[in-house]
Tab-separated table of C-alpha atoms and ligand atoms in Angstrom:
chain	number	residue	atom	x	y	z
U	1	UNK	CA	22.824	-9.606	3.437
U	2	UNK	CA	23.512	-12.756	5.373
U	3	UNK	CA	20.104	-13.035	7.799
U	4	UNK	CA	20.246	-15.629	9.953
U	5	UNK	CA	16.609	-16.648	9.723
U	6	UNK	CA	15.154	-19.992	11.003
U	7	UNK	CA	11.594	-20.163	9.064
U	8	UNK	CA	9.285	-23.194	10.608
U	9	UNK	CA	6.078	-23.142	8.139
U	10	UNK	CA	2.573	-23.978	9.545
U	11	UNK	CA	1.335	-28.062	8.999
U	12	UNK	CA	-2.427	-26.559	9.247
U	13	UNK	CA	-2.879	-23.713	6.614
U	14	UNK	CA	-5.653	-21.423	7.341
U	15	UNK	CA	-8.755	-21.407	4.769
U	16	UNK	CA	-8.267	-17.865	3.316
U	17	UNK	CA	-11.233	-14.927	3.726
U	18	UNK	CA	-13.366	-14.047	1.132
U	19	UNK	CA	-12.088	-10.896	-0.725
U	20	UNK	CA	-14.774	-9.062	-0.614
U	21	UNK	CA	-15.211	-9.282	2.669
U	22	UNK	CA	-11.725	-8.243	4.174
U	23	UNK	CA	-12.513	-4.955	6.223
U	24	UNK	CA	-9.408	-3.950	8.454
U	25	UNK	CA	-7.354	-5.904	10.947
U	26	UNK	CA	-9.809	-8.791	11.586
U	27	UNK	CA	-7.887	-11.567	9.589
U	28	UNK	CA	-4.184	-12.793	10.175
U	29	UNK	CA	-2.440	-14.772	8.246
U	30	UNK	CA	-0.879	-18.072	8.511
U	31	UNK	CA	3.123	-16.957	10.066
U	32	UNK	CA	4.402	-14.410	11.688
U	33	UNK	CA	7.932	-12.648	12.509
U	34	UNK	CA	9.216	-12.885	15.807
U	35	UNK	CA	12.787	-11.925	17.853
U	36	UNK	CA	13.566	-11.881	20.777
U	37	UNK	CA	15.983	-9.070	22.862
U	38	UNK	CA	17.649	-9.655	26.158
U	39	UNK	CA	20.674	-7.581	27.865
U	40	UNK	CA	22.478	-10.309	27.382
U	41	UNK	CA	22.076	-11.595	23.830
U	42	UNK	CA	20.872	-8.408	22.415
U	43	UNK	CA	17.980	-9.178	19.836
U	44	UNK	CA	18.328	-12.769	19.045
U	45	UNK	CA	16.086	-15.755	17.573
U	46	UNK	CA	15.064	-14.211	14.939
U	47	UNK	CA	12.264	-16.587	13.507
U	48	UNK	CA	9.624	-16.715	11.155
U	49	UNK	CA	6.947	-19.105	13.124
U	50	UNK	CA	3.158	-20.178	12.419
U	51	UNK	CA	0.782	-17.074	14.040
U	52	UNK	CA	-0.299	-17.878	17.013
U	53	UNK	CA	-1.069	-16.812	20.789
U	54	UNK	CA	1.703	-15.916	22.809
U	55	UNK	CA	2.519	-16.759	26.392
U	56	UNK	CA	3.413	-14.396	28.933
U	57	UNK	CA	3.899	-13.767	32.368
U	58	UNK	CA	1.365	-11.433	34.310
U	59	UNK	CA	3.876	-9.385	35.526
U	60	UNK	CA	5.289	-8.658	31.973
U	61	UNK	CA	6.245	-5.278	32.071
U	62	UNK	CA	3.997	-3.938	29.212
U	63	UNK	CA	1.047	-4.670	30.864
U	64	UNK	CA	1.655	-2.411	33.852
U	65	UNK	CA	4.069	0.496	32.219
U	66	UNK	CA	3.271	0.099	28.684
U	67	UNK	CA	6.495	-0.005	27.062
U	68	UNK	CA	5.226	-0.907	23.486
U	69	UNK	CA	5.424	0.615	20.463
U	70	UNK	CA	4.087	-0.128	16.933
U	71	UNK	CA	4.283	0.764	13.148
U	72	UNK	CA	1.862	0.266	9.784
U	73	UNK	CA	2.949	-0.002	6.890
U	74	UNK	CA	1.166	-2.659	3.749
U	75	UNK	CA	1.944	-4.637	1.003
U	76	UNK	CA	0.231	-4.234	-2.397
U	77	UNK	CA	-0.249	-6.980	-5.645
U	78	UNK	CA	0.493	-5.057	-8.608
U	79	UNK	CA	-1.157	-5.399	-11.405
U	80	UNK	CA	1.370	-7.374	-13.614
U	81	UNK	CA	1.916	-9.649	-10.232
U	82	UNK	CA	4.702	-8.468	-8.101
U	83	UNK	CA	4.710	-7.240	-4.523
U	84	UNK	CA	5.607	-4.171	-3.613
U	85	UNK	CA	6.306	-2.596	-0.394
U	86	UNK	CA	6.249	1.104	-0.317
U	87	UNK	CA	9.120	2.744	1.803
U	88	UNK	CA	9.350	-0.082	4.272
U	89	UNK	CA	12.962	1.006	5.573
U	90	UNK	CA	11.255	4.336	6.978
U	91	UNK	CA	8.641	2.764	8.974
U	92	UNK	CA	11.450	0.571	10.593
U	93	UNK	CA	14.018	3.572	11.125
U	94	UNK	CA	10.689	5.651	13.155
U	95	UNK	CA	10.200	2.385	14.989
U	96	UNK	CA	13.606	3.268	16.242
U	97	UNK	CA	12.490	6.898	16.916
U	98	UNK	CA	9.601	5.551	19.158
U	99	UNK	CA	12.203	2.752	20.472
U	100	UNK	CA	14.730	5.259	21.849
U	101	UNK	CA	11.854	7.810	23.402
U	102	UNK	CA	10.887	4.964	25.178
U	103	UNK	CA	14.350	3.663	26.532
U	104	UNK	CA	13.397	0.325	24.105
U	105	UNK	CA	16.359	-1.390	22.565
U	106	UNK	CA	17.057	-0.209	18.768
U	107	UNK	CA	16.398	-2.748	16.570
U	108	UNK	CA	18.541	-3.033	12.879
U	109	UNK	CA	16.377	-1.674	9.985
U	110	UNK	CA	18.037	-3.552	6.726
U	111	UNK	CA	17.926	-6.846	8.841
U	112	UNK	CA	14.266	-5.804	9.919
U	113	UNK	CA	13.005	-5.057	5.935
U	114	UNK	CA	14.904	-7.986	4.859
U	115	UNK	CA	13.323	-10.469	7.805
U	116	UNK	CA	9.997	-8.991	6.430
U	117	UNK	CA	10.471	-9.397	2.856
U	118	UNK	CA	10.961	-13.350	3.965
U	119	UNK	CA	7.514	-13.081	6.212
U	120	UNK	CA	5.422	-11.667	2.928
U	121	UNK	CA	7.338	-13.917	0.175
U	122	UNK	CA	5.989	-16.875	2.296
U	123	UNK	CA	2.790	-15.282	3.179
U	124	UNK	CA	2.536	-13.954	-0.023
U	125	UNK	CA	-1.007	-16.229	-1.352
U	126	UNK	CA	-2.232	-14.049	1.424
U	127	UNK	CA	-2.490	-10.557	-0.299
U	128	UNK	CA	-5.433	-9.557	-1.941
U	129	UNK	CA	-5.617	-8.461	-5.851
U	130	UNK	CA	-8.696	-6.856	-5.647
U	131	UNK	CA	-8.622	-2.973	-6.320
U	132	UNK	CA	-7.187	-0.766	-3.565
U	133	UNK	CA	-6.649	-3.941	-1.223
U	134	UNK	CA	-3.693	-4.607	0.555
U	135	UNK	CA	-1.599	-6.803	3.255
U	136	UNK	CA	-1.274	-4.766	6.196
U	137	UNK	CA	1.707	-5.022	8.313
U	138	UNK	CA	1.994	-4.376	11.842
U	139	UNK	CA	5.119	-4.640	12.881
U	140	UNK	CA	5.641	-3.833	16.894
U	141	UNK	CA	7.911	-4.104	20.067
U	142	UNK	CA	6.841	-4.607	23.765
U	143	UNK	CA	8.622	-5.399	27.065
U	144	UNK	CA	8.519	-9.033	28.028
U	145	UNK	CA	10.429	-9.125	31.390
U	146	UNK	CA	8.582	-10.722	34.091
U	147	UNK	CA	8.521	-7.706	37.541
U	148	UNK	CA	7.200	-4.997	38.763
U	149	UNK	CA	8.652	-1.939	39.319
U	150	UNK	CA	9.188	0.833	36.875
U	151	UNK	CA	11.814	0.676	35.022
U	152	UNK	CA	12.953	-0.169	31.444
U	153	UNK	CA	13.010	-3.843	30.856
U	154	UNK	CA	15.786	-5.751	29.777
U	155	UNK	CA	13.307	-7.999	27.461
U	156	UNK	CA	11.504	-7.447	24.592
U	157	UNK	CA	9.667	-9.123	21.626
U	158	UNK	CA	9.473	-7.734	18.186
U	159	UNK	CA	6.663	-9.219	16.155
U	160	UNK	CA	5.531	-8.404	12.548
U	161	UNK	CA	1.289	-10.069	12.140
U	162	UNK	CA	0.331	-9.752	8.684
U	163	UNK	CA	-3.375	-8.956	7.476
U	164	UNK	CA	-5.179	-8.660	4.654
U	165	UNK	CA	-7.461	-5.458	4.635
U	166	UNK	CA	-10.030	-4.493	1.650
U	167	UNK	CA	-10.215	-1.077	-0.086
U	168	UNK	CA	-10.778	1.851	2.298
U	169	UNK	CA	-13.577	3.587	0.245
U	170	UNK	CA	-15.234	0.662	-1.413
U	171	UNK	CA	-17.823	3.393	-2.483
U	172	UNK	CA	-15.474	5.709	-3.953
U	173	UNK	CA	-13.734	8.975	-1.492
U	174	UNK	CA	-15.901	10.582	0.675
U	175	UNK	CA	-15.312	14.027	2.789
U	176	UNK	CA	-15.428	13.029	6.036
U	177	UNK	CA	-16.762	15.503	8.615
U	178	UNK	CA	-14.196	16.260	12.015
U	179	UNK	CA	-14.826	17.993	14.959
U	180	UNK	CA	-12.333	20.016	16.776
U	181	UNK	CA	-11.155	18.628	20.264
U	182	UNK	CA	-11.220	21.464	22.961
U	183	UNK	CA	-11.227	19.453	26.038
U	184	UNK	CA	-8.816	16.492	25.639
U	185	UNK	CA	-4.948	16.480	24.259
U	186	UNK	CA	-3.228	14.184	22.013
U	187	UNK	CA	0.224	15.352	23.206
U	188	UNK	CA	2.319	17.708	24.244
U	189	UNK	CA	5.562	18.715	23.481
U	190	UNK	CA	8.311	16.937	24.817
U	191	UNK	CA	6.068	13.827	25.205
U	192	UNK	CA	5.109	11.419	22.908
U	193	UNK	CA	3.246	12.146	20.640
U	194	UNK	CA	5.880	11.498	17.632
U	195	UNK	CA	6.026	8.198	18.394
U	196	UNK	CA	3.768	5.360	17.434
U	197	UNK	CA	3.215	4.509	21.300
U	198	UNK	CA	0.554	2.547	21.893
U	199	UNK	CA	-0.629	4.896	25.028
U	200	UNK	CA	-1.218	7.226	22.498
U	201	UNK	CA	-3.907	5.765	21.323
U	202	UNK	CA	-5.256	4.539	24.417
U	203	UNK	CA	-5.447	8.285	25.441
U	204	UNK	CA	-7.685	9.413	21.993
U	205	UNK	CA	-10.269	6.993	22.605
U	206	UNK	CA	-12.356	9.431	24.643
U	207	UNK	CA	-12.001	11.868	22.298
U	208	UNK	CA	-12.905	9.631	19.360
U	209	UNK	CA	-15.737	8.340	20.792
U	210	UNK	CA	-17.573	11.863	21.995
U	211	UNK	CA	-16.926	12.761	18.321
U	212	UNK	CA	-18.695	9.208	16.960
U	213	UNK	CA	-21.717	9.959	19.588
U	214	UNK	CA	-22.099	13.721	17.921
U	215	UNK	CA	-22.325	12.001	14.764
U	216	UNK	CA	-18.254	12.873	13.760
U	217	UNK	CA	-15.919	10.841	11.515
U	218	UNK	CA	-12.445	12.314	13.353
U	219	UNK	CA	-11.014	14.216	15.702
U	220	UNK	CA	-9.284	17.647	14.774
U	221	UNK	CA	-6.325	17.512	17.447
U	222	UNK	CA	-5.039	20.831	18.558
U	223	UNK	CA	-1.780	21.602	20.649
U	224	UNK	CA	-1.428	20.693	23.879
U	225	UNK	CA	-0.067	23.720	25.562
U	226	UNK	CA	-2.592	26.747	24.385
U	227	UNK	CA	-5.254	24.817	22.139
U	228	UNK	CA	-4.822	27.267	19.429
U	229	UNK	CA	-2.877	25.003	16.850
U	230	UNK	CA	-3.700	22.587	14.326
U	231	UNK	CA	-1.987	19.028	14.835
U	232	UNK	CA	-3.439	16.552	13.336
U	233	UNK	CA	-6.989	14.879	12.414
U	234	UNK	CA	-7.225	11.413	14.015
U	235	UNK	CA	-4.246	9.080	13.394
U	236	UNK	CA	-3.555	11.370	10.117
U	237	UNK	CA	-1.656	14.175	9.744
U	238	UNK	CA	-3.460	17.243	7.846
U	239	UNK	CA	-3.056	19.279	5.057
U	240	UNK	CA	-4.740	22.734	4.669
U	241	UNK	CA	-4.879	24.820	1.190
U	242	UNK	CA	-5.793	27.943	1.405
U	243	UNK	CA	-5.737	30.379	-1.052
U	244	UNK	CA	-3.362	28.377	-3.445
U	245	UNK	CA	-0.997	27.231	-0.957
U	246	UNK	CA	-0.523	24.082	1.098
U	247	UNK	CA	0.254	24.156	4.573
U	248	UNK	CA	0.939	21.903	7.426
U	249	UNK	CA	2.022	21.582	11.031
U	250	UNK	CA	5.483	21.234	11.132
U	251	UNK	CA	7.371	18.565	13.269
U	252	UNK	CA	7.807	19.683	16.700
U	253	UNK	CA	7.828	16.749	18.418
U	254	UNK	CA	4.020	16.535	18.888
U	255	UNK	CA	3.048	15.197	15.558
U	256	UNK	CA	2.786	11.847	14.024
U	257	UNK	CA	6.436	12.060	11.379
U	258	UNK	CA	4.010	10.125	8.921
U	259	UNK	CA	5.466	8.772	5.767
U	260	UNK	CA	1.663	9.582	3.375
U	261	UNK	CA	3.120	13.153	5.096
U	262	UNK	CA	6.545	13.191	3.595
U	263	UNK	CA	5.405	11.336	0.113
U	264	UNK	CA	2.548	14.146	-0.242
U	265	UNK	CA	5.064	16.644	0.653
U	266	UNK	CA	8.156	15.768	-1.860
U	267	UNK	CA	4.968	14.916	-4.668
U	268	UNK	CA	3.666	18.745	-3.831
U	269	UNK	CA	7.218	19.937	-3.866
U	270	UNK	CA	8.027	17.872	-7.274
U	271	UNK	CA	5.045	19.065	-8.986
U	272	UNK	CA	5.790	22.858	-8.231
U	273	UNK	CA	2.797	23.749	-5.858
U	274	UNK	CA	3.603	26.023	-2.766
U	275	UNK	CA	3.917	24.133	0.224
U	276	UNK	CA	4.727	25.461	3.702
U	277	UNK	CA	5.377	24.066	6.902
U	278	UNK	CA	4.168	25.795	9.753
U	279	UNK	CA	1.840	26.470	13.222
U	280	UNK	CA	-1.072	26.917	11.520
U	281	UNK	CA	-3.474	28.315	14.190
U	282	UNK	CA	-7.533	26.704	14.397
U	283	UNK	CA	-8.759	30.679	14.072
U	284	UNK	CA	-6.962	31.011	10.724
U	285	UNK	CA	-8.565	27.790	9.355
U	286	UNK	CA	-12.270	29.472	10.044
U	287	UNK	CA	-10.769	33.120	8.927
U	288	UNK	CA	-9.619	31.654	5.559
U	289	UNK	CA	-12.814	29.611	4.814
U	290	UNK	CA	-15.093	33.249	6.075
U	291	UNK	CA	-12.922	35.138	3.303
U	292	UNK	CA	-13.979	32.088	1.192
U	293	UNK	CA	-9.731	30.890	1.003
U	294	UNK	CA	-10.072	27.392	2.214
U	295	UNK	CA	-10.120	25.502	-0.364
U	296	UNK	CA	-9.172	21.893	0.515
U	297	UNK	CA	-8.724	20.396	3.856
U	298	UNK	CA	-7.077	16.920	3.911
U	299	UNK	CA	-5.905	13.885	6.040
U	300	UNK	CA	-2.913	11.535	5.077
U	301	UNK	CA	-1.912	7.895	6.777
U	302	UNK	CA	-0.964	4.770	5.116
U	303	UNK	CA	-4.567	3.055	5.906
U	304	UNK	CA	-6.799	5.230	3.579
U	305	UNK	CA	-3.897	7.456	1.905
U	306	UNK	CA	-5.677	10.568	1.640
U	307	UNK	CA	-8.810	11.126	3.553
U	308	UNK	CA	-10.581	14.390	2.557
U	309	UNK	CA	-12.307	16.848	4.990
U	310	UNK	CA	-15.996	17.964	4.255
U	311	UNK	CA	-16.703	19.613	7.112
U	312	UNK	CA	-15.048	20.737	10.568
U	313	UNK	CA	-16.739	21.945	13.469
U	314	UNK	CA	-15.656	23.602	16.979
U	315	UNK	CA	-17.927	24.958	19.537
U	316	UNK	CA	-21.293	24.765	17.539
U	317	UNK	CA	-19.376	26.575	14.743
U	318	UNK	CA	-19.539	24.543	11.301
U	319	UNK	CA	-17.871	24.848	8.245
U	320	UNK	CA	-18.452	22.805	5.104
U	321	UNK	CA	-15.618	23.013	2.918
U	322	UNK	CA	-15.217	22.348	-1.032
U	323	UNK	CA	-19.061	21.731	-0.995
U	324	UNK	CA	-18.131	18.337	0.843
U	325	UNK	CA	-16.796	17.001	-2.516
U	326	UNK	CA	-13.139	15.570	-2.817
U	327	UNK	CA	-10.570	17.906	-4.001
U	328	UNK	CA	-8.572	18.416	-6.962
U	329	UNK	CA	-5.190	18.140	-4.670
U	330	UNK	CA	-6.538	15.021	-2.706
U	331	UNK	CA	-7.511	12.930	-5.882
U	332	UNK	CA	-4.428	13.679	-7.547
U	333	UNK	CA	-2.322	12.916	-4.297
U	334	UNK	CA	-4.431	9.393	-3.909
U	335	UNK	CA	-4.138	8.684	-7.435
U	336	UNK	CA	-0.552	9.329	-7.641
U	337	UNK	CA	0.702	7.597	-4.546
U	338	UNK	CA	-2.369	4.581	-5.378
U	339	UNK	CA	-0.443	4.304	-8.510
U	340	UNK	CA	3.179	4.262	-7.631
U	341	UNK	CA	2.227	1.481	-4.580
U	342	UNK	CA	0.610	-0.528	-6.676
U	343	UNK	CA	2.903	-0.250	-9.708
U	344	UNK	CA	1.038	1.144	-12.231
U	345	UNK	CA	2.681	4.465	-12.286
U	346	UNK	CA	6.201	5.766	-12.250
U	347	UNK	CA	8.145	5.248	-9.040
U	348	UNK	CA	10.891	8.330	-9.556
U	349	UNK	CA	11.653	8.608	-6.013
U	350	UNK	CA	12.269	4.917	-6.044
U	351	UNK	CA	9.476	4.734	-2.829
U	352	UNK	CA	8.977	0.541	-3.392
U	353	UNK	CA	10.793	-2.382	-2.848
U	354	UNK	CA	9.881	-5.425	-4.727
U	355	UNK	CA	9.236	-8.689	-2.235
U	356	UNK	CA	10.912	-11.409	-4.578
F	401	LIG	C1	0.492	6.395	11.951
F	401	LIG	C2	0.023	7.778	12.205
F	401	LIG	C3	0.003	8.773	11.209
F	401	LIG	C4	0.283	8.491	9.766
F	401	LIG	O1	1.524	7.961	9.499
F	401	LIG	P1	1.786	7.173	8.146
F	401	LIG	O2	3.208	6.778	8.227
F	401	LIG	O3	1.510	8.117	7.037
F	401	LIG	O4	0.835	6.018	8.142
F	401	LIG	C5	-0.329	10.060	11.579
F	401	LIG	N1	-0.672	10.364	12.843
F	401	LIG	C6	-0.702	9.433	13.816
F	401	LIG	C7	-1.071	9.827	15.188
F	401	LIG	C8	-0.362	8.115	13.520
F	401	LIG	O5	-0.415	7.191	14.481
């Protein structure tokens, strides 16, 4: 594809973290992706420019109405040296999803992967080779136009920042323990809560941090119209098996379309296991695991993969599941989709695209 792509490199190169010492989100690296939308133009200026602060006006629409939207998605060194993404175009065709819930311009997704593609070959000294490290990569869109008033703007920015994060279990998987959310809502139907929104996440942070004061990992979200559903666990969606089948919520326009989701699902599918989408109610999840039927509980998002449940609790009511140890299902879902990112096992479904 043509891409009309101006690329101004950085004259002061940034002195690169230690590896080992990467955590998530704190470092950036040296350039970043940026475009620019207006009625008139459409998007325009596409340019890859040193990172940087940005300047903008007080009034800039975001800040007040908070029309921005985001997506995650990483960039792995395989072992024999090249850089794979993993799925890329699907994070950029649900940025659209969010983009059109929130009356934001659509933005095109083979100019988008290819734009990035430029962003990590020239960033590219910036991704870790350590084990299970990664370059994250936040792509994300907010309104730029200068006024009050609430409306949609007729400016945006779309930026991709680029960031080098270390393994997410350094010490190997552990269960994490969730608590179920009674009170507070993630979303409701017909809202947003299928969209990467960034009021989304403003909106969990009470929840999140009762659960971190009562000594919780996660938050167990359940629906926002009767409280009786399973939706998701955190910023993950979640997997249930119970009595040798796997189940999750199916997309309804609450949930999180998450692409660890629809990997797990087609590897599930592909290696013959039963796998259902549907409501699964909170009271069936603690009636399975009384019969003694739950046998793994699971989260899935691109920043740890798989994260498996220990233990979940709701009104003073705890279960441990799987004796808090990992699962057979999890570890073979990590290692497989571990594997494929990084190169070292079979991509059949074609899933990465190689930055060269
Ligand atoms: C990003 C996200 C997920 C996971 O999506 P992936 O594409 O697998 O990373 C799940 N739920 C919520 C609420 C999210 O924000």
């Amino acid at each position: 594809m043509n891409i009309n792509l101006k690329i101004e490199k950085t004259s002061v190169p940034k002195i690169k973290p230690d590896q080992n010492a990467l955590s998530f989100g704190k470092y950036f690296t040296d350039h970043m992706f940026m475009m620019d939308y207006t009625e008139q133009f459409g998007w325009h200026n596409a340019r890859v420019i040193p990172y940087g602060p940005l300047l903008m006006e007080p009034s800039a629409m975001t800040l007040h109405y908070g029309q921005t939207i985001f997506e995650g998605l990483k960039a792995y060194r395989a072992d024999d040296g090249r850089i794979l993404l993993f799925r890329p175009r699907k994070n950029f065709e649900r940025l659209n999803a969010s983009s059109e819930r929130l009356c934001v311009p659509a933005i095109d997704c083979d100019f988008a992967v290819s734009a990035l593609v430029e962003l990590v070959k020239l960033d590219a000294g910036w991704i870790p080779d350590a084990p299970e490290t990664s370059l994250y990569i936040r792509p994300f869109v907010f309104a730029d136009e200068a006024g009050l008033g609430v409306r949609p703007s007729n400016s945006y920015k779309l930026l991709i920042i680029l960031s080098p994060v270390g393994a997410y279990y350094p010490e190997g998987m552990n269960p994490v323990k969730i608590y179920v959310e009674d009170v507070y809502v993630r979303a409701a139907r017909g809202g947003v809560g299928f969209t990467k929104a960034a009021g989304n996440y403003a909106s969990g942070l009470i929840a999140q941090t009762k659960a971190k004061k009562m000594g919780f990992t996660q938050v167990l979200w359940l629906d926002g119209l009767e409280r009786k559903y399973v939706e998701e666990v955190g910023t993950m969606n979640i997997f249930f098996k119970i009595d040798g089948e796997i189940l999750t919520p199916p997309l309804l326009g609450s949930i999180l379309p998450g692409v660890t989701r629809d990997s797990c699902l087609t590897l599930l599918r592909d290696w013959g296991m039963k796998v259902t989408e549907r409501p699964i109610e909170i009271a069936e999840v603690f009636d399975a695991h009384e019969k003694g039927l739950l046998e793994e509980v699971f989260g899935s998002g691109t920043a740890a993969v798989i994260s498996p449940v220990g233990g979940i609790s709701m009104a003073g009511r705890d279960v441990v599941i799987n004796n808090n140890e990992t699962g057979d299902i999890s570890r073979r879902l990590y290692d497989e989709i571990i594997g494929i990112q990084h190169g070292t096992r079979p991509d059949k479904f074609g899933w990465t695209l190689e930055v060269k």
